[in-house]
Amino acid sequence: MAYKTDLLDITLVDPNQTGKAASINEGLNGLANSLGKVLNVDVGAQASPYTLPFGAAEGGDKTGLQFRVLQLTGTAAAEYTVIVPAKEHEFLVDNRSDQTVVVKTADGSGYNAASGRMTVVYCDGSAVYGLAWAEGAVEEAPADASYYVRRNSTWTLFPSGGGGGGGSTIPDAPNDGWMYGWQSGAWTAIPSAGRTAVVNGGTHWRLVLRQDFASGFLQILDLEFREVAGVAQTTPGTPITDVFGYPENAFDEVDNNYTYASAPKNGNYLGIALAAARSCTEVAIKKHAFAGVETPSLNDFDIECSLDGGSTWHKVAEIRDANIVGGPGTAEAPWHTFALPPGREAAPALVEAPKDGQIYGRKDAAWVTVQGGGSLGWADITGKPATFPPGPHGHPWADITAKTALLGALPATVGVEGSVLKAGSGGTIAWGADETGGDGGIEEAPADGTLYGRQDGAWEPVPTGAPTAVELSFFAGGTPTANELLFRYEVRRPFAIPAGMAGSGGSSGAAATGAAALSVKKNGTQVGTATWAAAGTAATLAMASATSFAVGDVLTVTAPATPDTTLADVSMTIAATLN
């Protein structure tokens, strides 16, 4: 009989051998083959479990231990199992399949070899264990919803907010692109190369668009920069914007009262200037949509704040793919909130000292006037004029000396006859009679609520700088139906539409077959029309006289009772003047 090894079934030299039954070279060759042989198992073609053969009896099949590498390939429907002999042995498992492969003995526990990994496993005669990842990697941490850290080459449970681990928990670190460390019971930002400081706090806050709206309106119902997450912010301020109409509507907390911009671009902004600086934990946004009009979603924008009144802006957060859409029809959309990171590694910008001719120094983080040494002598002043010709002066009455001697006693009443100043004898000025027959003054400015100023001897209104013109636009897609309400606007600021609707216009995407007229109404009563001629695409607008609208009035535009069959895709812009 032939002598063979128990595990690898390698032929040995018979102690009584006299002929060439086996040589040392043959035995060594069998050993070398067993150390480098690769067994390929196609997990898609071979049923699970796949068992490596090993016959315990003499002469049994021992090939199950004659492989050093188990290479698994193919695609399996579920987790795959390989049964190895219950003998002390090592395998290099090269799992190239798409499933986790469990390497185990028939009756013992096993090891999960992950897909796409090369793993060394060891069988101690009853169970299989994983030794290490190849290529310097480590095995995956337990997948039990807990947080783990590596310590002494072992996965150690970390008492975090991930759950599953028990014990005390801590909140997760902020998800804002910064690296954080846990220090003194709080997450602390770790400064790293290439990162800039984040400022969170200022008197000015704004939302800056980072996308272009090729067409349509961007309408925002409400915009809040909140100090406390989830708590409505109603602190009053002054709206700031470069393109949005009626920006105050975004901060008034009034339902269905919105601000809008037509086709705004990257860089346009909407924000608010506050009386006092504050930090914010989140920004909250509600979007609005016209009834029947598809409006683009708000996706990409930055949140910025300013510490110096809007001269310098700091990016607080960069928000992308937000997908904020309006509610159905004119219904309100829900609040969309976005957390803002806290400020760190930055100090407020230093504001310039006052420009009032005085010398200032810094003390206790504030500008203070320099006492003593801060004034200049007359000789030290350069560029002063050689002469000082007479001219108007605005000295306070208390600074004028000898006024009694110059003017004499004031009359008992001023503004009536006898209250006109006249040149007296000896270079004095005295009160005398008004020889022009007037009352000694000028007429009062009109008492009509308007601010007036004097110009060229007459009262003239003082421009306030507020816009006086407004345009109301709408688009109605498709062919209007009988008496269809195409546009409705509830007035929030008084305005007037001029006679003949001057400055207004209307057009259609498809021409009318016959004459068709839309009705322009105030509170349900027709005050104007927009008429399309047969085969025409431009409207002729009419209004017998100027029509004023007060707060609460409703302006509507409706289709005719018998609509034209081809007139379609109507748009109108109604020009008005704010009262």
CSV table of C-alpha atoms in Angstrom, one decimal, residues 135-571:
chain,number,residue,atom,x,y,z
A,135,GLU,CA,-3.6,45.2,0.9
A,136,GLY,CA,-3.4,47.0,4.3
A,137,ALA,CA,-7.2,47.2,4.8
A,138,VAL,CA,-9.3,46.2,7.9
A,139,GLU,CA,-12.5,44.4,8.2
A,140,GLU,CA,-15.7,46.4,8.2
A,141,ALA,CA,-17.2,47.7,11.5
A,142,PRO,CA,-20.3,45.9,12.7
A,143,ALA,CA,-23.4,47.0,10.8
A,144,ASP,CA,-25.8,47.5,13.8
A,145,ALA,CA,-26.6,51.3,13.5
A,146,SER,CA,-24.0,52.1,16.2
A,147,TYR,CA,-20.9,54.3,15.8
A,148,TYR,CA,-17.5,52.5,16.0
A,149,VAL,CA,-13.9,53.8,16.2
A,150,ARG,CA,-10.6,51.9,15.8
A,151,ARG,CA,-8.6,51.4,18.9
A,152,ASN,CA,-5.7,48.9,19.3
A,153,SER,CA,-6.6,47.4,15.9
A,154,THR,CA,-10.1,46.7,17.1
A,155,TRP,CA,-13.5,48.2,16.4
A,156,THR,CA,-14.7,49.9,19.7
A,157,LEU,CA,-18.2,51.1,20.3
A,158,PHE,CA,-18.4,54.9,20.4
A,159,PRO,CA,-21.1,56.4,22.7
A,160,SER,CA,-22.7,58.6,20.0
A,161,GLY,CA,-26.2,59.5,18.8
A,162,GLY,CA,-26.2,56.7,16.3
A,163,GLY,CA,-28.1,54.4,18.5
A,164,GLY,CA,-27.7,50.7,19.1
A,165,GLY,CA,-24.7,51.0,21.5
A,166,GLY,CA,-26.5,51.9,24.7
A,167,GLY,CA,-25.1,54.2,27.4
A,168,SER,CA,-25.0,58.0,27.1
A,169,THR,CA,-25.3,59.6,23.7
A,170,ILE,CA,-24.0,62.8,22.1
A,171,PRO,CA,-25.4,64.6,19.1
A,172,ASP,CA,-23.7,64.1,15.7
A,173,ALA,CA,-21.2,66.6,14.4
A,174,PRO,CA,-22.6,69.4,12.1
A,175,ASN,CA,-22.9,68.3,8.4
A,176,ASP,CA,-21.3,71.4,6.9
A,177,GLY,CA,-18.0,70.3,5.3
A,178,TRP,CA,-15.9,71.1,8.4
A,179,MET,CA,-13.9,68.5,10.4
A,180,TYR,CA,-15.0,68.5,14.1
A,181,GLY,CA,-13.5,67.1,17.3
A,182,TRP,CA,-15.3,66.4,20.6
A,183,GLN,CA,-13.9,68.6,23.3
A,184,SER,CA,-15.3,69.6,26.7
A,185,GLY,CA,-18.7,68.2,25.9
A,186,ALA,CA,-19.1,70.0,22.5
A,187,TRP,CA,-18.2,69.6,18.9
A,188,THR,CA,-15.3,72.0,18.0
A,189,ALA,CA,-14.3,72.9,14.4
A,190,ILE,CA,-10.8,71.8,13.5
A,191,PRO,CA,-9.0,74.4,11.3
A,192,SER,CA,-7.7,72.8,8.1
A,193,ALA,CA,-5.9,74.0,5.0
A,194,GLY,CA,-8.0,75.6,2.3
A,195,ARG,CA,-11.0,76.5,4.5
A,196,THR,CA,-12.1,80.0,5.1
A,197,ALA,CA,-13.6,81.5,8.3
A,198,VAL,CA,-17.4,81.5,8.6
A,199,VAL,CA,-19.1,84.6,10.0
A,200,ASN,CA,-22.6,84.2,11.4
A,201,GLY,CA,-24.0,87.5,12.7
A,202,GLY,CA,-24.7,91.0,11.4
A,203,THR,CA,-27.2,93.7,10.9
A,204,HIS,CA,-27.8,92.7,7.3
A,205,TRP,CA,-28.9,89.3,6.0
A,206,ARG,CA,-29.7,88.2,2.5
A,207,LEU,CA,-30.5,85.3,0.2
A,208,VAL,CA,-28.3,85.4,-3.0
A,209,LEU,CA,-29.5,83.4,-6.1
A,210,ARG,CA,-26.9,81.1,-7.6
A,211,GLN,CA,-29.0,80.0,-10.6
A,212,ASP,CA,-30.5,81.8,-13.6
A,213,PHE,CA,-34.3,81.8,-14.2
A,214,ALA,CA,-34.5,81.9,-18.0
A,215,SER,CA,-38.2,82.8,-17.8
A,216,GLY,CA,-41.2,83.0,-15.5
A,217,PHE,CA,-41.5,84.6,-12.1
A,218,LEU,CA,-39.8,83.7,-8.9
A,219,GLN,CA,-42.3,84.4,-6.1
A,220,ILE,CA,-41.5,84.2,-2.4
A,221,LEU,CA,-44.3,84.3,0.2
A,222,ASP,CA,-42.1,84.6,3.3
A,223,LEU,CA,-38.4,84.7,4.1
A,224,GLU,CA,-37.1,84.4,7.7
A,225,PHE,CA,-33.6,84.5,9.2
A,226,ARG,CA,-34.2,82.8,12.5
A,227,GLU,CA,-32.3,83.2,15.7
A,228,VAL,CA,-33.9,80.0,17.1
A,229,ALA,CA,-34.5,77.0,14.9
A,230,GLY,CA,-38.2,76.3,14.5
A,231,VAL,CA,-39.3,79.7,16.0
A,232,ALA,CA,-40.8,82.3,13.7
A,233,GLN,CA,-38.8,85.4,13.4
A,234,THR,CA,-40.9,88.6,13.4
A,235,THR,CA,-38.2,91.2,14.2
A,236,PRO,CA,-38.9,94.2,12.0
A,237,GLY,CA,-36.4,95.6,9.5
A,238,THR,CA,-35.9,97.3,6.2
A,239,PRO,CA,-36.1,95.0,3.1
A,240,ILE,CA,-33.1,95.1,0.7
A,241,THR,CA,-33.1,93.8,-2.9
A,242,ASP,CA,-31.9,94.6,-6.4
A,243,VAL,CA,-34.7,93.1,-8.5
A,244,PHE,CA,-37.7,91.9,-6.3
A,245,GLY,CA,-40.9,93.9,-6.4
A,246,TYR,CA,-42.7,94.7,-3.1
A,247,PRO,CA,-39.9,93.0,-1.0
A,248,GLU,CA,-41.6,94.0,2.3
A,249,ASN,CA,-44.2,91.3,1.5
A,250,ALA,CA,-41.5,88.6,2.2
A,251,PHE,CA,-41.2,89.7,5.8
A,252,ASP,CA,-44.8,90.7,6.8
A,253,GLU,CA,-46.1,87.2,7.8
A,254,VAL,CA,-49.2,87.8,5.7
A,255,ASP,CA,-50.6,84.7,3.9
A,256,ASN,CA,-50.8,84.9,0.1
A,257,ASN,CA,-48.9,88.3,0.1
A,258,TYR,CA,-45.7,87.8,-1.8
A,259,THR,CA,-42.7,89.4,-3.5
A,260,TYR,CA,-41.6,88.5,-7.0
A,261,ALA,CA,-39.0,88.9,-9.6
A,262,SER,CA,-39.3,88.3,-13.4
A,263,ALA,CA,-36.6,86.0,-14.7
A,264,PRO,CA,-34.0,86.8,-12.0
A,265,LYS,CA,-30.3,85.9,-12.5
A,266,ASN,CA,-27.4,84.5,-10.6
A,267,GLY,CA,-26.3,87.1,-8.1
A,268,ASN,CA,-29.7,88.8,-7.6
A,269,TYR,CA,-30.6,89.0,-3.9
A,270,LEU,CA,-33.4,89.5,-1.4
A,271,GLY,CA,-32.8,90.3,2.3
A,272,ILE,CA,-33.4,92.6,5.3
A,273,ALA,CA,-31.5,95.3,7.2
A,274,LEU,CA,-32.0,95.0,11.0
A,275,ALA,CA,-31.8,97.6,13.7
A,276,ALA,CA,-29.4,95.4,15.7
A,277,ALA,CA,-27.0,92.6,14.7
A,278,ARG,CA,-28.0,89.0,15.4
A,279,SER,CA,-26.8,85.5,14.7
A,280,CYS,CA,-29.1,83.0,13.0
A,281,THR,CA,-29.4,79.2,13.3
A,282,GLU,CA,-31.6,78.6,10.3
A,283,VAL,CA,-33.2,80.2,7.2
A,284,ALA,CA,-36.8,79.5,6.4
A,285,ILE,CA,-38.5,80.0,3.0
A,286,LYS,CA,-42.1,79.7,1.6
A,287,LYS,CA,-42.6,79.8,-2.1
A,288,HIS,CA,-45.7,80.9,-4.1
A,289,ALA,CA,-47.1,80.1,-7.5
A,290,PHE,CA,-49.7,81.9,-9.7
A,291,ALA,CA,-52.8,79.8,-10.4
A,292,GLY,CA,-52.4,77.8,-13.6
A,293,VAL,CA,-48.8,79.2,-14.3
A,294,GLU,CA,-45.8,76.9,-14.0
A,295,THR,CA,-43.1,78.6,-12.0
A,296,PRO,CA,-39.5,77.4,-11.7
A,297,SER,CA,-38.3,75.9,-8.5
A,298,LEU,CA,-35.8,77.6,-6.2
A,299,ASN,CA,-32.7,75.3,-6.1
A,300,ASP,CA,-29.4,77.0,-5.6
A,301,PHE,CA,-28.6,80.0,-3.4
A,302,ASP,CA,-26.2,81.3,-0.7
A,303,ILE,CA,-27.0,82.9,2.6
A,304,GLU,CA,-24.9,85.9,3.5
A,305,CYS,CA,-24.6,88.4,6.3
A,306,SER,CA,-22.9,91.8,6.8
A,307,LEU,CA,-21.3,93.3,9.8
A,308,ASP,CA,-20.7,96.8,8.3
A,309,GLY,CA,-24.1,97.8,6.9
A,310,GLY,CA,-23.9,95.9,3.7
A,311,SER,CA,-20.4,97.1,2.5
A,312,THR,CA,-18.8,93.7,3.1
A,313,TRP,CA,-20.7,90.4,2.8
A,314,HIS,CA,-19.8,87.0,4.3
A,315,LYS,CA,-21.1,83.7,3.1
A,316,VAL,CA,-22.7,81.8,5.9
A,317,ALA,CA,-24.1,78.8,4.0
A,318,GLU,CA,-24.1,77.5,0.4
A,319,ILE,CA,-27.3,75.6,-0.3
A,320,ARG,CA,-27.7,73.6,-3.5
A,321,ASP,CA,-30.5,71.4,-5.0
A,322,ALA,CA,-33.1,72.7,-2.5
A,323,ASN,CA,-36.0,72.1,-4.9
A,324,ILE,CA,-38.3,74.6,-3.3
A,325,VAL,CA,-41.6,74.7,-5.2
A,326,GLY,CA,-44.8,76.7,-4.8
A,327,GLY,CA,-48.1,75.3,-3.5
A,328,PRO,CA,-50.8,74.0,-5.8
A,329,GLY,CA,-52.4,76.9,-7.6
A,330,THR,CA,-52.3,79.9,-5.2
A,331,ALA,CA,-52.1,77.7,-2.1
A,332,GLU,CA,-49.2,78.2,0.2
A,333,ALA,CA,-46.2,75.8,0.2
A,334,PRO,CA,-44.9,74.5,3.5
A,335,TRP,CA,-41.9,76.1,5.2
A,336,HIS,CA,-38.5,74.9,3.9
A,337,THR,CA,-35.8,75.3,6.5
A,338,PHE,CA,-32.0,75.1,6.2
A,339,ALA,CA,-29.6,75.0,9.2
A,340,LEU,CA,-26.9,77.6,9.3
A,341,PRO,CA,-23.4,76.8,10.7
A,342,PRO,CA,-22.2,78.8,13.7
A,343,GLY,CA,-19.6,81.6,13.2
A,344,ARG,CA,-16.0,80.7,13.9
A,345,GLU,CA,-12.4,81.9,13.3
A,346,ALA,CA,-13.5,85.4,12.3
A,347,ALA,CA,-13.9,88.9,13.9
A,348,PRO,CA,-16.2,91.7,12.8
A,349,ALA,CA,-14.7,94.0,10.2
A,350,LEU,CA,-13.3,97.3,11.6
A,351,VAL,CA,-15.6,100.2,10.7
A,352,GLU,CA,-13.9,103.4,9.5
A,353,ALA,CA,-13.6,106.3,12.1
A,354,PRO,CA,-16.1,109.2,11.7
A,355,LYS,CA,-15.1,111.7,9.0
A,356,ASP,CA,-15.9,114.9,10.9
A,357,GLY,CA,-12.5,116.7,11.1
A,358,GLN,CA,-11.6,115.3,14.5
A,359,ILE,CA,-8.8,112.9,15.3
A,360,TYR,CA,-9.9,109.5,16.6
A,361,GLY,CA,-8.2,106.6,18.4
A,362,ARG,CA,-9.2,103.1,19.3
A,363,LYS,CA,-10.1,102.3,22.9
A,364,ASP,CA,-12.1,99.3,24.2
A,365,ALA,CA,-12.9,98.2,20.6
A,366,ALA,CA,-14.5,101.6,19.8
A,367,TRP,CA,-13.5,104.9,18.1
A,368,VAL,CA,-12.9,107.8,20.6
A,369,THR,CA,-11.8,111.4,20.0
A,370,VAL,CA,-8.3,112.2,21.0
A,371,GLN,CA,-8.3,114.8,23.8
A,372,GLY,CA,-5.6,117.6,23.8
A,373,GLY,CA,-3.3,117.3,20.8
A,374,GLY,CA,-6.3,116.6,18.7
A,375,SER,CA,-6.9,120.2,17.7
A,376,LEU,CA,-5.0,122.3,15.1
A,377,GLY,CA,-3.8,125.9,15.3
A,378,TRP,CA,-4.8,128.4,12.6
A,379,ALA,CA,-1.2,128.4,11.2
A,380,ASP,CA,-1.3,124.5,10.9
A,381,ILE,CA,-4.4,124.6,8.6
A,382,THR,CA,-3.4,124.4,4.9
A,383,GLY,CA,-5.4,125.4,1.9
A,384,LYS,CA,-7.5,128.0,3.7
A,385,PRO,CA,-8.8,131.0,1.6
A,386,ALA,CA,-7.0,134.3,1.8
A,387,THR,CA,-10.2,136.3,2.0
A,388,PHE,CA,-13.7,135.5,3.3
A,389,PRO,CA,-16.3,137.3,1.2
A,390,PRO,CA,-19.8,137.9,2.8
A,391,GLY,CA,-22.2,135.1,2.3
A,392,PRO,CA,-25.2,133.4,4.0
A,393,HIS,CA,-24.6,132.0,7.5
A,394,GLY,CA,-26.6,129.6,9.6
A,395,HIS,CA,-25.6,130.6,13.1
A,396,PRO,CA,-28.0,129.6,16.0
A,397,TRP,CA,-30.0,132.5,17.5
A,398,ALA,CA,-28.2,132.0,20.8
A,399,ASP,CA,-24.8,132.6,19.2
A,400,ILE,CA,-25.7,136.1,17.9
A,401,THR,CA,-24.7,138.9,20.3
A,402,ALA,CA,-26.2,142.4,20.6
A,403,LYS,CA,-29.3,141.2,18.8
A,404,THR,CA,-31.5,143.4,21.0
A,405,ALA,CA,-29.6,146.5,20.1
A,406,LEU,CA,-29.6,145.6,16.4
A,407,LEU,CA,-33.2,144.5,16.1
A,408,GLY,CA,-35.0,146.4,18.8
A,409,ALA,CA,-37.8,144.9,20.8
A,410,LEU,CA,-39.9,142.2,19.1
A,411,PRO,CA,-43.5,143.2,18.5
A,412,ALA,CA,-46.2,141.5,20.5
A,413,THR,CA,-47.4,139.5,17.5
A,414,VAL,CA,-45.4,138.3,14.6
A,415,GLY,CA,-46.9,137.6,11.1
A,416,VAL,CA,-49.3,140.6,11.2
A,417,GLU,CA,-48.9,144.2,10.1
A,418,GLY,CA,-45.9,145.8,11.8
A,419,SER,CA,-43.8,142.6,11.8
A,420,VAL,CA,-41.6,143.4,8.8
A,421,LEU,CA,-37.9,144.0,9.4
A,422,LYS,CA,-36.6,147.3,7.9
A,423,ALA,CA,-33.3,149.1,7.9
A,424,GLY,CA,-33.2,151.8,10.6
A,425,SER,CA,-31.1,154.8,11.2
A,426,GLY,CA,-27.5,154.4,12.3
A,427,GLY,CA,-27.2,151.0,10.6
A,428,THR,CA,-29.7,149.3,12.9
A,429,ILE,CA,-32.6,147.0,11.9
A,430,ALA,CA,-36.1,147.7,13.3
A,431,TRP,CA,-39.6,146.3,13.0
A,432,GLY,CA,-41.8,148.4,10.8
A,433,ALA,CA,-45.1,148.4,8.9
A,434,ASP,CA,-45.6,146.2,5.8
A,435,GLU,CA,-45.9,148.8,3.1
A,436,THR,CA,-46.7,146.2,0.4
A,437,GLY,CA,-50.1,145.5,2.1
A,438,GLY,CA,-49.1,141.9,2.8
A,439,ASP,CA,-49.1,140.1,6.2
A,440,GLY,CA,-45.3,140.1,6.5
A,441,GLY,CA,-44.8,136.3,5.6
A,442,ILE,CA,-45.5,133.8,2.9
A,443,GLU,CA,-48.5,131.6,2.4
A,444,GLU,CA,-48.8,128.2,4.1
A,445,ALA,CA,-47.9,125.1,2.0
A,446,PRO,CA,-50.9,123.0,0.9
A,447,ALA,CA,-52.2,120.8,3.7
A,448,ASP,CA,-52.8,117.6,1.5
A,449,GLY,CA,-50.4,115.1,3.1
A,450,THR,CA,-47.6,115.8,0.7
A,451,LEU,CA,-44.1,117.1,1.8
A,452,TYR,CA,-43.4,120.5,0.2
A,453,GLY,CA,-40.3,122.6,-0.1
A,454,ARG,CA,-39.7,126.2,-1.3
A,455,GLN,CA,-38.2,126.7,-4.8
A,456,ASP,CA,-38.1,129.9,-6.7
A,457,GLY,CA,-40.6,131.6,-4.4
A,458,ALA,CA,-43.2,128.8,-4.6
A,459,TRP,CA,-44.1,125.6,-2.8
A,460,GLU,CA,-43.0,122.4,-4.7
A,461,PRO,CA,-43.5,118.8,-3.8
A,462,VAL,CA,-40.4,117.1,-2.4
A,463,PRO,CA,-39.6,113.9,-4.2
A,464,THR,CA,-39.5,111.0,-1.8
A,465,GLY,CA,-37.5,108.6,-4.0
A,466,ALA,CA,-40.2,105.9,-3.8
A,467,PRO,CA,-41.3,104.3,-7.1
A,468,THR,CA,-44.4,105.8,-8.6
A,469,ALA,CA,-45.0,103.3,-11.4
A,470,VAL,CA,-46.1,99.7,-11.2
A,471,GLU,CA,-46.8,97.0,-13.7
A,472,LEU,CA,-49.2,94.0,-13.2
A,473,SER,CA,-48.6,91.2,-15.6
A,474,PHE,CA,-50.2,87.8,-16.3
A,475,PHE,CA,-50.2,85.0,-18.7
A,476,ALA,CA,-53.1,82.6,-19.5
A,477,GLY,CA,-52.1,79.5,-21.4
A,478,GLY,CA,-54.4,77.8,-23.9
A,479,THR,CA,-57.8,79.0,-25.2
A,480,PRO,CA,-59.9,80.8,-22.6
A,481,THR,CA,-63.3,79.4,-21.8
A,482,ALA,CA,-66.6,81.4,-21.4
A,483,ASN,CA,-66.3,84.1,-18.7
A,484,GLU,CA,-63.0,82.5,-17.5
A,485,LEU,CA,-61.2,84.5,-14.8
A,486,LEU,CA,-57.8,85.0,-16.3
A,487,PHE,CA,-56.3,87.4,-13.7
A,488,ARG,CA,-57.2,88.5,-10.2
A,489,TYR,CA,-55.2,91.0,-8.0
A,490,GLU,CA,-56.2,92.2,-4.5
A,491,VAL,CA,-54.8,95.7,-4.0
A,492,ARG,CA,-52.2,96.1,-1.2
A,493,ARG,CA,-51.0,99.6,-2.2
A,494,PRO,CA,-53.3,102.2,-3.8
A,495,PHE,CA,-52.8,102.9,-7.5
A,496,ALA,CA,-54.5,104.3,-10.5
A,497,ILE,CA,-54.7,103.1,-14.1
A,498,PRO,CA,-54.6,106.1,-16.5
A,499,ALA,CA,-57.3,106.8,-19.0
A,500,GLY,CA,-57.1,104.7,-22.2
A,501,MET,CA,-54.8,102.3,-20.1
A,502,ALA,CA,-51.8,104.3,-21.4
A,503,GLY,CA,-48.6,102.3,-21.1
A,504,SER,CA,-50.4,99.0,-20.9
A,505,GLY,CA,-50.4,96.3,-23.6
A,506,GLY,CA,-51.6,92.8,-24.5
A,507,SER,CA,-50.8,90.1,-27.0
A,508,SER,CA,-51.6,86.5,-27.8
A,509,GLY,CA,-49.6,83.5,-29.0
A,510,ALA,CA,-52.4,82.5,-31.4
A,511,ALA,CA,-54.5,85.0,-33.4
A,512,ALA,CA,-58.2,85.4,-33.0
A,513,THR,CA,-60.6,84.3,-35.7
A,514,GLY,CA,-63.1,87.1,-35.1
A,515,ALA,CA,-63.1,90.1,-32.8
A,516,ALA,CA,-62.6,89.2,-29.2
A,517,ALA,CA,-62.7,91.4,-26.1
A,518,LEU,CA,-61.5,90.7,-22.5
A,519,SER,CA,-63.1,92.7,-19.7
A,520,VAL,CA,-61.1,94.7,-17.2
A,521,LYS,CA,-63.1,95.1,-14.0
A,522,LYS,CA,-62.9,96.8,-10.6
A,523,ASN,CA,-64.7,95.0,-7.9
A,524,GLY,CA,-66.7,93.1,-10.5
A,525,THR,CA,-67.7,96.3,-12.6
A,526,GLN,CA,-66.2,96.7,-16.0
A,527,VAL,CA,-63.9,99.7,-16.3
A,528,GLY,CA,-61.9,98.8,-19.5
A,529,THR,CA,-61.4,96.4,-22.3
A,530,ALA,CA,-58.7,94.6,-24.2
A,531,THR,CA,-59.9,93.9,-27.8
A,532,TRP,CA,-58.3,91.6,-30.4
A,533,ALA,CA,-59.3,92.2,-34.0
A,534,ALA,CA,-60.0,89.4,-36.4
A,535,ALA,CA,-56.7,87.6,-37.3
A,536,GLY,CA,-54.9,89.9,-34.8
A,537,THR,CA,-52.4,89.0,-32.1
A,538,ALA,CA,-52.1,92.4,-30.5
A,539,ALA,CA,-54.8,93.9,-28.2
A,540,THR,CA,-56.3,97.4,-28.3
A,541,LEU,CA,-56.8,98.7,-24.8
A,542,ALA,CA,-59.6,101.1,-23.7
A,543,MET,CA,-60.6,102.8,-20.5
A,544,ALA,CA,-63.0,105.8,-20.5
A,545,SER,CA,-61.3,107.6,-17.6
A,546,ALA,CA,-58.6,107.1,-15.1
A,547,THR,CA,-59.6,104.5,-12.5
A,548,SER,CA,-58.2,104.5,-8.9
A,549,PHE,CA,-57.9,101.4,-6.8
A,550,ALA,CA,-57.8,101.5,-3.0
A,551,VAL,CA,-56.5,98.9,-0.6
A,552,GLY,CA,-58.9,95.9,-0.6
A,553,ASP,CA,-60.2,96.6,-4.1
A,554,VAL,CA,-59.9,93.7,-6.6
A,555,LEU,CA,-58.7,94.1,-10.2
A,556,THR,CA,-59.8,91.2,-12.5
A,557,VAL,CA,-59.6,90.4,-16.2
A,558,THR,CA,-62.2,87.9,-17.6
A,559,ALA,CA,-62.8,86.2,-21.0
A,560,PRO,CA,-65.9,87.0,-23.0
A,561,ALA,CA,-69.1,85.1,-22.6
A,562,THR,CA,-68.7,83.8,-26.1
A,563,PRO,CA,-64.9,83.2,-26.4
A,564,ASP,CA,-63.1,83.2,-29.7
A,565,THR,CA,-62.2,79.6,-30.9
A,566,THR,CA,-58.6,80.3,-31.8
A,567,LEU,CA,-57.4,83.1,-29.6
A,568,ALA,CA,-54.9,81.5,-27.2
A,569,ASP,CA,-51.9,82.0,-24.9
A,570,VAL,CA,-53.0,85.5,-23.8
A,571,SER,CA,-50.6,87.8,-21.9
